[in-house]
Amino acid sequence: MSLLVVGLSHRSAPVSVLERAALSLDAQIKLLQDTVAAEPAAEAAVLATCNRIELYADVDKFHAGVAELSTLLAQHSGVGLDELTPYLYVHYEDRAVHHLFSVACGLDSMVVGEGQILGQIKDSLARAQELHTAGRLLNDLFQQGLRVGKRAHSETGIDRAGQSLVTFGLEQFTAGADVESWARGKRAVVIGAGSMSSLAAATLARAGVGEIVIANRTYDRAERLAQILMETGETDVVARAVPMDSVPAELTRADVAVSCTGATGLVLTAEMVAAAVEGRVPQGAPAGPESRTGTRAEGGTALPPTSIGSDDDCPLDLPAVQGGGFSVLGEAAVAGMDAATLEQHAAWVDNATVDRRASRRTPEREALRTPVADAELIAALVAAVAVTGRIPELRRPEPVVEVPRPAPVLALLDLAMPRDIDAAAHRLAGVRLVDIESLAEVSADAPMASDVDMVRRIVSDEVAAFGAAQRAAHITPTVVALRAMAADVVASEIARLEGRLPALDDKHRGEITQTVRRVVDKLLHAPTVRVKQLAAEPGGAGYADALRTLFDLDQETVAAVSRAEDSRTSENDAENRGRS
């Protein structure tokens, strides 16, 4: 069997796809059950967070495993396989181990070094254990991943390379100030009572907010979280729980709201947010960041219309005069025209229908043309235009007057996937919305600390150690079966000896039995120790097969040993869950 992971994350897929592919708790459970029921997989675990969905499995066939896991992900996420496939990544064997360890250390997180992923990995393992979909391999993998993540945070400064997603999100509201200064004395609403919402509530409490309101669909959980915040004694925050239908009213008094629920639809619509800030934003404020005015010049004077009348039936050659970006009634249209054409154009502007071009442009008239006559015609044109309206100037882009938005009165942090808060809320005056997508954009260029290199070395060392341990563990059932076979041979020979020497007393029988066992143990010691060492090295998996072949070991006996060890592992896991 071999480790395989198929998934997608913020690094491989746009937020819109991640949002649609998000798995509810029920969908995760069904996915695990269907995965272990499929032919290629013997174990399965799902790691589903706000910015990643990964399916881990122990499979016996690589290509069949990839096809089956990809299909199951598509089915349970509701995104078509053809649409999902371009965003999927696949890791196998050591690369799969390396990937999980990197995730556990925060190297693959949206904010490098964030530590809340460890809790999510722990939850994923507990869920797989409860459903009995995690066997020896995934138990060892996830437990080792948790140890690697803790080691990275304790032995390096990876925490300095980034911060929790909650803190990073709150920093987007502070305009360069620290979160504590920004949050001090504010009123906060936290929607949800899960791990992320609890982290948000605790972060806000430590930052110094004056009041936190917890809303959750299960009121008891909200009340429990509020009680924990009040009982810690680390802060002076006032926390209380409210039902979900009280959120709109609480928002009208809130300065900041954080939402992270498992809802499949919007929790806060743009209309709800607009109602919450109504009356708190100065009158006449622009509706959003896109609201600009282009009808006034820099001095604030209103500009006249840029056209008068219609271009229909204009006597000028429109394509020739419009190419430079001028109005057909502008100065470029009349520059260089002969007097007859100008006069006809003036008549058209004055809504006249007389075509004077043919009558005026005769050889006799052309001979009588003088600069003075042309000047008179142009003066007549100017007079006509003065009656009908002003000749527009060159159509240059008008200066845009930037109207500053009012300072936000409500900061919204949406950490849910799919999103809880309507994206249209960011266009409302007095509202600042930060969600997973905007966090991904601002964190893409975040500097990485030098400690990241140390964490990468830790990950590499741990991957090698895990691989060696797994390869050694792979041969253990074979070694156990070999020693069991040797013990059966000793017992059989001692029984034959007793048949041949029935008068043998117990003392001598015991000495002979002990001697034979020591001989067998010494003969097997060096080969079994050496084969474990060789099996721990890359490419050492074949030594187990060689051992079975050389000693003609029964495959079913080896399998029985493996099942017995897996059973003991499951019992230990259940015991550990009970203690926790």
XYZ file of C-alpha atoms in Angstrom:
580
model
C 0.000 0.000 0.000
C 1.158 3.573 -0.729
C 0.295 7.082 0.474
C -1.528 9.339 -1.997
C -2.959 12.844 -1.596
C -5.200 14.625 -4.096
C -6.357 18.162 -3.375
C -6.591 21.825 -4.228
C -5.669 24.934 -2.267
C -5.271 28.693 -2.536
C -2.005 28.050 -4.367
C -3.572 25.974 -7.138
C -7.127 27.291 -7.487
C -8.851 30.684 -7.483
C -10.959 31.552 -4.481
C -14.133 31.248 -6.556
C -13.395 27.560 -7.205
C -12.381 26.885 -3.592
C -15.582 28.520 -2.462
C -17.724 26.262 -4.609
C -15.751 23.145 -3.713
C -15.964 23.690 0.054
C -17.099 20.590 1.950
C -19.581 20.652 4.789
C -19.011 18.327 7.755
C -21.591 15.879 6.430
C -19.941 15.924 3.006
C -16.553 15.186 4.586
C -17.967 12.202 6.459
C -19.602 10.811 3.338
C -16.411 11.370 1.336
C -14.369 9.390 3.872
C -16.841 6.528 3.868
C -17.013 6.377 0.079
C -13.226 6.529 -0.236
C -12.539 3.506 1.970
C -15.381 1.681 0.220
C -13.652 2.207 -3.133
C -11.386 -0.547 -4.384
C -7.983 1.215 -4.489
C -8.109 2.721 -0.962
C -7.736 1.058 2.435
C -7.515 4.215 4.583
C -8.688 7.807 4.149
C -8.560 11.213 5.848
C -9.830 14.632 4.733
C -8.122 17.924 5.556
C -10.641 20.678 4.787
C -9.900 24.280 5.799
C -10.904 27.695 4.510
C -8.218 27.589 1.822
C -7.569 23.908 1.112
C -9.387 20.623 0.485
C -7.186 17.513 0.528
C -8.004 13.817 0.479
C -5.331 11.463 1.873
C -5.525 7.736 1.221
C -3.525 4.534 1.410
C -3.912 2.993 -2.048
C -2.621 -0.129 -3.737
C -2.576 1.347 -7.270
C -1.339 4.818 -8.163
C -3.257 5.571 -11.383
C -6.459 3.952 -10.193
C -6.106 5.801 -6.889
C -5.676 9.198 -8.553
C -8.700 8.613 -10.774
C -10.877 7.398 -7.903
C -9.909 10.137 -5.439
C -10.341 12.889 -8.040
C -13.774 11.573 -8.987
C -14.870 11.363 -5.349
C -13.690 14.905 -4.643
C -15.664 16.191 -7.613
C -18.785 14.285 -6.614
C -18.861 15.450 -3.026
C -17.779 19.039 -3.719
C -20.415 19.568 -6.377
C -17.876 20.900 -8.898
C -17.673 18.989 -12.161
C -14.616 16.809 -12.631
C -13.669 18.526 -15.901
C -13.780 21.907 -14.187
C -12.013 20.722 -11.035
C -9.186 18.737 -12.649
C -7.041 21.718 -13.802
C -6.749 22.893 -10.202
C -5.965 19.544 -8.545
C -2.496 18.546 -7.374
C -1.264 15.035 -6.639
C 1.486 13.953 -4.229
C 2.649 10.373 -3.815
C 4.698 8.534 -1.211
C 7.537 10.733 0.141
C 6.199 13.809 -1.677
C 2.837 13.314 0.039
C 4.569 13.086 3.425
C 6.605 16.198 2.658
C 3.434 18.052 1.689
C 1.571 17.310 4.926
C 4.579 18.151 7.076
C 4.971 21.474 5.223
C 1.294 22.195 5.752
C 1.596 21.358 9.462
C 4.502 23.794 9.836
C 2.592 26.617 8.145
C 4.864 26.709 5.085
C 1.941 26.141 2.728
C -0.466 28.494 4.493
C -1.812 31.718 3.074
C -0.011 33.477 5.914
C 3.327 31.723 6.401
C 3.835 30.305 9.868
C 0.238 30.484 11.093
C -0.330 27.885 13.776
C -4.071 27.210 13.630
C -3.530 24.586 10.915
C -2.283 22.233 13.635
C -5.710 22.238 15.246
C -7.319 21.550 11.886
C -4.991 18.595 11.247
C -5.797 17.250 14.708
C -9.524 17.539 13.990
C -9.102 15.732 10.666
C -7.285 12.846 12.322
C -9.882 12.598 15.103
C -12.694 12.489 12.535
C -10.990 9.714 10.563
C -10.367 7.755 13.756
C -13.982 8.068 14.849
C -15.148 6.794 11.468
C -12.464 4.050 11.491
C -11.118 5.219 8.133
C -7.603 5.882 9.464
C -5.332 2.868 9.825
C -1.694 2.486 10.720
C -0.318 4.626 7.876
C -2.554 7.684 8.264
C -2.437 7.513 12.055
C 1.354 7.552 11.950
C 1.396 10.254 9.251
C -0.928 12.735 10.943
C 0.478 12.197 14.426
C 3.988 12.690 13.119
C 2.786 15.775 11.214
C 1.491 17.272 14.445
C 4.839 16.610 16.140
C 6.734 18.171 13.224
C 4.533 21.267 13.325
C 5.054 21.707 17.062
C 8.786 21.200 16.650
C 8.932 23.861 13.916
C 7.167 26.410 16.119
C 9.248 25.617 19.208
C 12.693 25.361 17.606
C 12.487 28.194 15.054
C 11.056 31.665 14.708
C 8.544 30.610 12.042
C 5.897 32.526 14.018
C 7.712 35.720 13.104
C 7.426 34.952 9.388
C 3.701 35.375 9.591
C 0.840 35.495 12.006
C -2.504 33.849 12.389
C -4.997 34.449 9.640
C -7.214 36.284 12.113
C -4.469 38.703 13.180
C -3.355 39.207 9.603
C -6.933 39.972 8.596
C -7.385 42.480 11.419
C -4.150 44.209 10.434
C -5.764 45.164 7.128
C -8.055 47.549 9.035
C -5.412 49.317 11.109
C -3.833 51.583 8.447
C -0.345 50.709 9.665
C -1.068 50.885 13.390
C -0.855 47.860 15.655
C -3.988 45.800 16.183
C -4.147 46.580 19.909
C -4.279 50.335 19.358
C -6.910 49.973 16.657
C -9.117 47.532 18.573
C -9.015 49.110 22.020
C -12.505 49.856 23.285
C -14.324 48.719 20.142
C -17.470 46.611 20.021
C -17.146 43.335 18.125
C -19.559 40.766 16.769
C -18.269 37.241 16.112
C -20.530 35.030 14.014
C -19.877 31.323 14.544
C -18.498 29.339 17.464
C -16.127 26.932 15.716
C -12.335 26.825 15.979
C -11.720 29.820 13.692
C -14.436 31.943 15.287
C -13.141 31.020 18.748
C -9.658 32.067 17.679
C -11.051 35.347 16.353
C -12.899 36.021 19.607
C -9.797 35.264 21.671
C -7.635 37.465 19.428
C -10.072 40.371 19.707
C -10.246 39.946 23.482
C -6.456 40.020 23.805
C -6.328 43.059 21.492
C -8.445 45.005 23.981
C -11.940 45.287 22.511
C -14.471 46.364 25.075
C -17.320 44.024 24.154
C -17.705 40.829 22.140
C -21.060 39.473 21.031
C -21.057 35.802 19.980
C -23.776 34.589 17.598
C -24.198 30.993 16.540
C -26.964 28.796 15.169
C -26.524 26.577 18.222
C -27.029 29.055 21.039
C -25.443 26.812 23.684
C -22.123 26.842 21.844
C -22.185 30.628 21.590
C -22.963 30.885 25.294
C -20.139 28.474 26.131
C -17.613 30.506 24.104
C -18.765 33.744 25.755
C -18.380 32.111 29.156
C -14.847 30.946 28.351
C -13.851 34.467 27.272
C -15.184 35.889 30.540
C -13.615 33.233 32.745
C -10.076 33.296 31.410
C -9.210 36.312 33.511
C -6.608 37.439 30.971
C -8.736 40.334 29.679
C -11.480 42.681 30.851
C -13.688 42.038 27.842
C -17.433 41.758 28.301
C -18.726 38.792 26.290
C -22.304 37.675 25.747
C -24.145 35.270 23.465
C -27.079 36.103 21.201
C -29.170 34.043 18.756
C -28.465 34.390 15.054
C -31.568 36.457 14.375
C -30.180 39.185 16.648
C -27.132 39.787 14.437
C -28.679 42.621 12.338
C -29.519 44.578 15.475
C -26.081 43.938 17.014
C -24.350 45.150 13.851
C -25.894 48.597 14.222
C -23.780 49.074 17.365
C -20.679 47.142 16.268
C -17.356 48.504 15.069
C -16.003 45.196 13.785
C -17.564 41.882 12.825
C -15.829 38.576 12.131
C -17.720 35.729 10.482
C -16.650 32.140 9.961
C -19.489 29.630 9.796
C -20.137 26.468 7.866
C -23.155 27.951 6.111
C -23.529 27.268 2.401
C -25.256 30.601 1.749
C -24.652 34.210 2.757
C -24.942 35.014 6.440
C -24.724 38.797 5.955
C -26.237 40.289 2.815
C -25.340 43.729 1.459
C -28.794 44.935 2.484
C -28.215 43.848 6.088
C -24.856 45.629 6.182
C -26.336 48.763 4.601
C -29.053 48.835 7.257
C -26.407 48.401 9.972
C -24.448 51.509 8.909
C -27.447 53.645 7.986
C -27.277 56.891 9.903
C -23.660 56.303 10.919
C -22.135 57.637 7.666
C -22.089 61.370 6.747
C -24.787 62.420 4.284
C -23.615 62.719 0.685
C -20.798 60.235 1.081
C -19.983 58.264 -2.061
C -21.544 54.843 -2.303
C -18.294 53.017 -2.726
C -14.722 53.076 -3.984
C -15.897 53.189 -7.593
C -18.017 56.329 -7.041
C -16.316 59.263 -8.692
C -17.553 62.435 -10.381
C -16.406 63.497 -13.806
C -18.730 66.451 -14.324
C -16.596 69.131 -12.675
C -13.199 70.545 -13.528
C -10.403 71.158 -11.039
C -11.793 74.514 -10.071
C -15.200 73.051 -9.343
C -16.986 74.873 -12.200
C -19.607 72.880 -14.035
C -18.666 72.213 -17.651
C -21.154 72.711 -20.490
C -22.422 69.842 -22.575
C -19.929 68.419 -25.010
C -22.330 68.328 -27.958
C -25.368 70.146 -29.291
C -27.967 68.746 -31.580
C -27.439 65.634 -33.638
C -24.829 64.659 -36.230
C -27.527 63.420 -38.621
C -27.407 65.071 -42.093
C -24.275 67.024 -41.251
C -22.820 68.355 -44.566
C -19.225 67.733 -43.479
C -17.203 64.586 -44.136
C -17.623 63.074 -40.671
C -14.935 60.343 -40.854
C -12.373 62.912 -41.920
C -13.044 65.355 -39.100
C -13.781 62.962 -36.259
C -10.532 61.015 -36.374
C -8.732 63.455 -34.085
C -11.244 63.153 -31.292
C -13.099 66.417 -32.011
C -16.800 67.092 -32.192
C -18.170 67.705 -35.663
C -19.280 71.060 -34.273
C -15.809 71.863 -32.928
C -13.003 73.988 -34.277
C -11.269 71.085 -36.024
C -14.372 70.532 -38.118
C -14.255 74.048 -39.541
C -10.495 74.576 -39.781
C -9.328 74.808 -43.381
C -12.823 74.663 -44.920
C -13.767 76.994 -47.723
C -16.288 79.736 -47.060
C -19.155 78.029 -48.916
C -18.781 74.875 -46.904
C -18.558 76.824 -43.670
C -21.683 78.748 -44.508
C -23.540 75.574 -45.332
C -22.348 74.078 -42.035
C -23.570 77.179 -40.222
C -26.955 76.822 -41.837
C -27.094 73.159 -40.775
C -26.242 74.163 -37.225
C -29.011 76.748 -37.371
C -31.381 73.957 -38.487
C -31.462 75.417 -42.010
C -32.022 73.232 -45.039
C -30.558 75.507 -47.759
C -27.694 73.962 -49.686
C -25.655 76.920 -50.821
C -22.610 74.968 -51.865
C -23.693 74.342 -55.467
C -24.877 77.920 -56.070
C -21.882 79.604 -54.552
C -19.062 77.453 -55.879
C -19.164 78.634 -59.493
C -16.070 79.743 -61.426
C -17.275 83.352 -61.242
C -17.836 83.214 -57.517
C -14.541 81.456 -56.947
C -12.774 84.241 -58.796
C -14.415 86.836 -56.543
C -13.370 85.072 -53.329
C -11.153 87.158 -51.100
C -9.795 86.760 -47.558
C -12.180 89.529 -46.526
C -15.157 87.611 -47.854
C -14.064 84.455 -46.090
C -13.669 86.373 -42.869
C -17.202 87.699 -43.180
C -18.583 84.201 -43.688
C -16.670 82.920 -40.675
C -18.024 85.811 -38.620
C -21.510 84.835 -39.737
C -20.840 81.273 -38.670
C -19.721 82.469 -35.246
C -22.850 84.557 -34.890
C -25.031 81.602 -35.842
C -23.325 79.363 -33.347
C -23.704 82.012 -30.657
C -27.445 81.699 -31.103
C -27.620 77.909 -30.985
C -24.939 77.186 -28.457
C -21.261 77.070 -27.738
C -18.790 75.297 -30.060
C -17.249 72.555 -27.871
C -13.517 72.296 -27.455
C -11.248 69.341 -27.950
C -12.693 66.205 -26.310
C -9.993 65.605 -23.740
C -10.715 63.490 -20.641
C -12.184 65.773 -18.046
C -10.294 66.077 -14.751
C -11.656 63.625 -12.177
C -12.299 65.017 -8.749
C -11.417 62.395 -6.142
C -14.036 62.372 -3.428
C -12.551 60.708 -0.325
C -14.621 58.009 1.290
C -15.571 58.490 4.910
C -13.644 56.536 7.503
C -15.129 53.041 7.936
C -17.613 52.761 10.768
C -17.910 48.973 10.350
C -14.996 46.614 9.618
C -16.025 43.189 8.291
C -13.648 40.195 8.320
C -14.962 37.174 6.422
C -12.877 34.049 7.084
C -15.428 31.544 5.801
C -15.250 29.394 2.706
C -17.679 29.647 1.030
C -17.989 33.277 2.016
C -20.404 34.416 4.723
C -20.578 38.097 3.766
C -21.877 39.453 0.486
C -18.937 40.800 -1.532
C -21.126 43.743 -2.606
C -20.827 45.120 0.951
C -17.392 46.556 0.118
C -19.078 49.153 -2.106
C -21.041 50.619 0.793
C -19.877 53.899 2.273
C -18.453 53.478 5.753
C -17.810 49.742 5.314
C -14.479 47.969 4.909
C -14.633 44.277 3.946
C -11.667 41.897 4.080
C -12.230 38.316 2.947
C -10.172 35.276 1.977
C -9.657 36.543 -1.559
C -8.344 39.952 -0.512
C -6.107 38.328 2.117
C -4.617 36.113 -0.588
C -3.790 39.186 -2.668
C -2.111 41.191 0.092
C -0.168 38.209 1.479
C 1.219 37.064 -1.878
C 4.237 39.382 -1.599
C 4.683 39.120 2.170
C 8.365 38.735 3.130
C 9.467 35.394 4.509
C 11.738 35.188 7.524
C 15.072 33.380 7.433
C 13.590 30.907 9.906
C 11.630 29.423 7.024
C 14.819 27.797 5.758
C 15.311 26.167 9.145
C 11.776 24.820 9.053
C 12.360 23.408 5.586
C 15.398 21.532 6.862
C 13.341 20.170 9.753
C 10.677 19.010 7.310
C 13.244 17.275 5.110
C 14.810 15.480 8.072
C 11.426 14.398 9.402
C 10.313 13.132 5.998
C 13.428 10.954 5.792
C 12.878 9.655 9.335
C 9.221 8.925 8.652
C 10.069 7.060 5.456
C 12.690 4.979 7.231
C 10.281 4.163 10.062
C 7.543 3.164 7.641
C 9.845 0.965 5.609
C 11.119 -0.665 8.769
C 7.556 -1.107 10.004
C 6.646 -2.672 6.672
C 9.076 -5.523 7.288
C 8.194 -5.970 10.962
C 5.233 -8.336 10.349
C 7.500 -10.503 8.180
C 10.162 -10.628 10.916
C 7.513 -11.423 13.529
C 6.112 -14.178 11.325
C 9.637 -15.583 10.842
C 10.278 -15.717 14.584
C 6.856 -17.275 15.156
C 7.684 -19.966 12.590
C 11.029 -20.606 14.329
C 9.254 -20.926 17.692
C 6.863 -23.477 16.190
C 9.832 -25.483 14.850
C 11.479 -25.463 18.291
C 8.255 -26.577 19.978
C 7.760 -29.331 17.419
C 11.323 -30.676 17.860
C 11.067 -30.602 21.654
C 7.838 -32.608 21.400
C 9.603 -35.196 19.202
C 12.455 -35.372 21.723
C 10.010 -36.108 24.517
C 8.566 -38.959 22.454
C 11.991 -40.464 21.939
C 13.154 -39.893 25.530
C 10.077 -40.313 27.729
C 12.211 -40.750 30.848
C 13.722 -37.277 30.427
C 13.150 -35.309 33.629
C 11.842 -31.770 33.697
C 15.196 -30.226 34.546
C 16.976 -31.695 31.555
C 13.988 -31.076 29.276
C 14.053 -27.403 30.284
C 17.792 -27.110 29.681
C 17.527 -28.660 26.243
C 14.550 -26.441 25.293
C 16.374 -23.304 26.443
C 19.504 -24.304 24.512
C 17.617 -24.905 21.265
C 15.815 -21.557 21.593
C 19.082 -19.711 22.182
C 20.604 -21.317 19.100
C 17.596 -20.283 16.972
C 17.579 -16.742 18.375
C 21.294 -16.293 17.683
C 20.937 -17.580 14.152
C 18.030 -15.212 13.460
C 19.304 -12.156 15.327
C 21.830 -10.851 12.815
C 19.663 -11.428 9.702
C 16.543 -9.840 11.229
C 18.407 -6.803 12.584
C 20.201 -6.324 9.289
C 17.067 -6.726 7.203
C 15.345 -3.990 9.255
C 18.278 -1.675 8.651
C 18.248 -2.389 4.930
C 14.484 -2.029 4.721
C 14.688 1.451 6.299
C 16.809 2.688 3.410
C 15.247 3.968 0.171
C 14.323 1.042 -2.033
C 14.418 -1.383 0.883
C 10.803 -2.512 0.594
C 11.862 -5.570 -1.399
C 13.685 -7.132 1.533
C 10.407 -8.196 3.123
C 9.483 -10.100 -0.038
C 12.941 -11.689 -0.122
C 12.626 -12.786 3.484
C 9.225 -14.363 2.870
C 10.561 -16.170 -0.168
C 13.756 -17.448 1.479
C 11.995 -18.866 4.515
C 8.815 -19.882 2.693
C 6.659 -17.846 5.054
C 2.905 -18.074 4.770
C 1.495 -14.789 3.472
C -1.660 -15.173 5.539
C 0.451 -15.469 8.688
C 2.197 -12.200 7.856
C -1.155 -10.535 7.140
C -2.551 -11.789 10.443
C 0.346 -10.180 12.285
C -0.324 -6.886 10.463
C -4.007 -6.976 11.376
C -3.172 -7.650 15.009
C -0.815 -4.670 15.110
C -3.385 -2.424 13.391
C -5.939 -3.501 15.991
C -3.595 -2.543 18.808
C -2.984 0.826 17.106
C -6.727 1.515 16.919
C -7.145 0.625 20.591
C -4.342 2.997 21.527
C -5.905 5.774 19.446
C -9.263 5.271 21.126
C -7.590 5.390 24.510
C -5.759 8.605 23.596
C -8.986 10.230 22.397
C -10.630 9.298 25.669
C -7.845 10.947 27.637
C -8.008 14.122 25.571
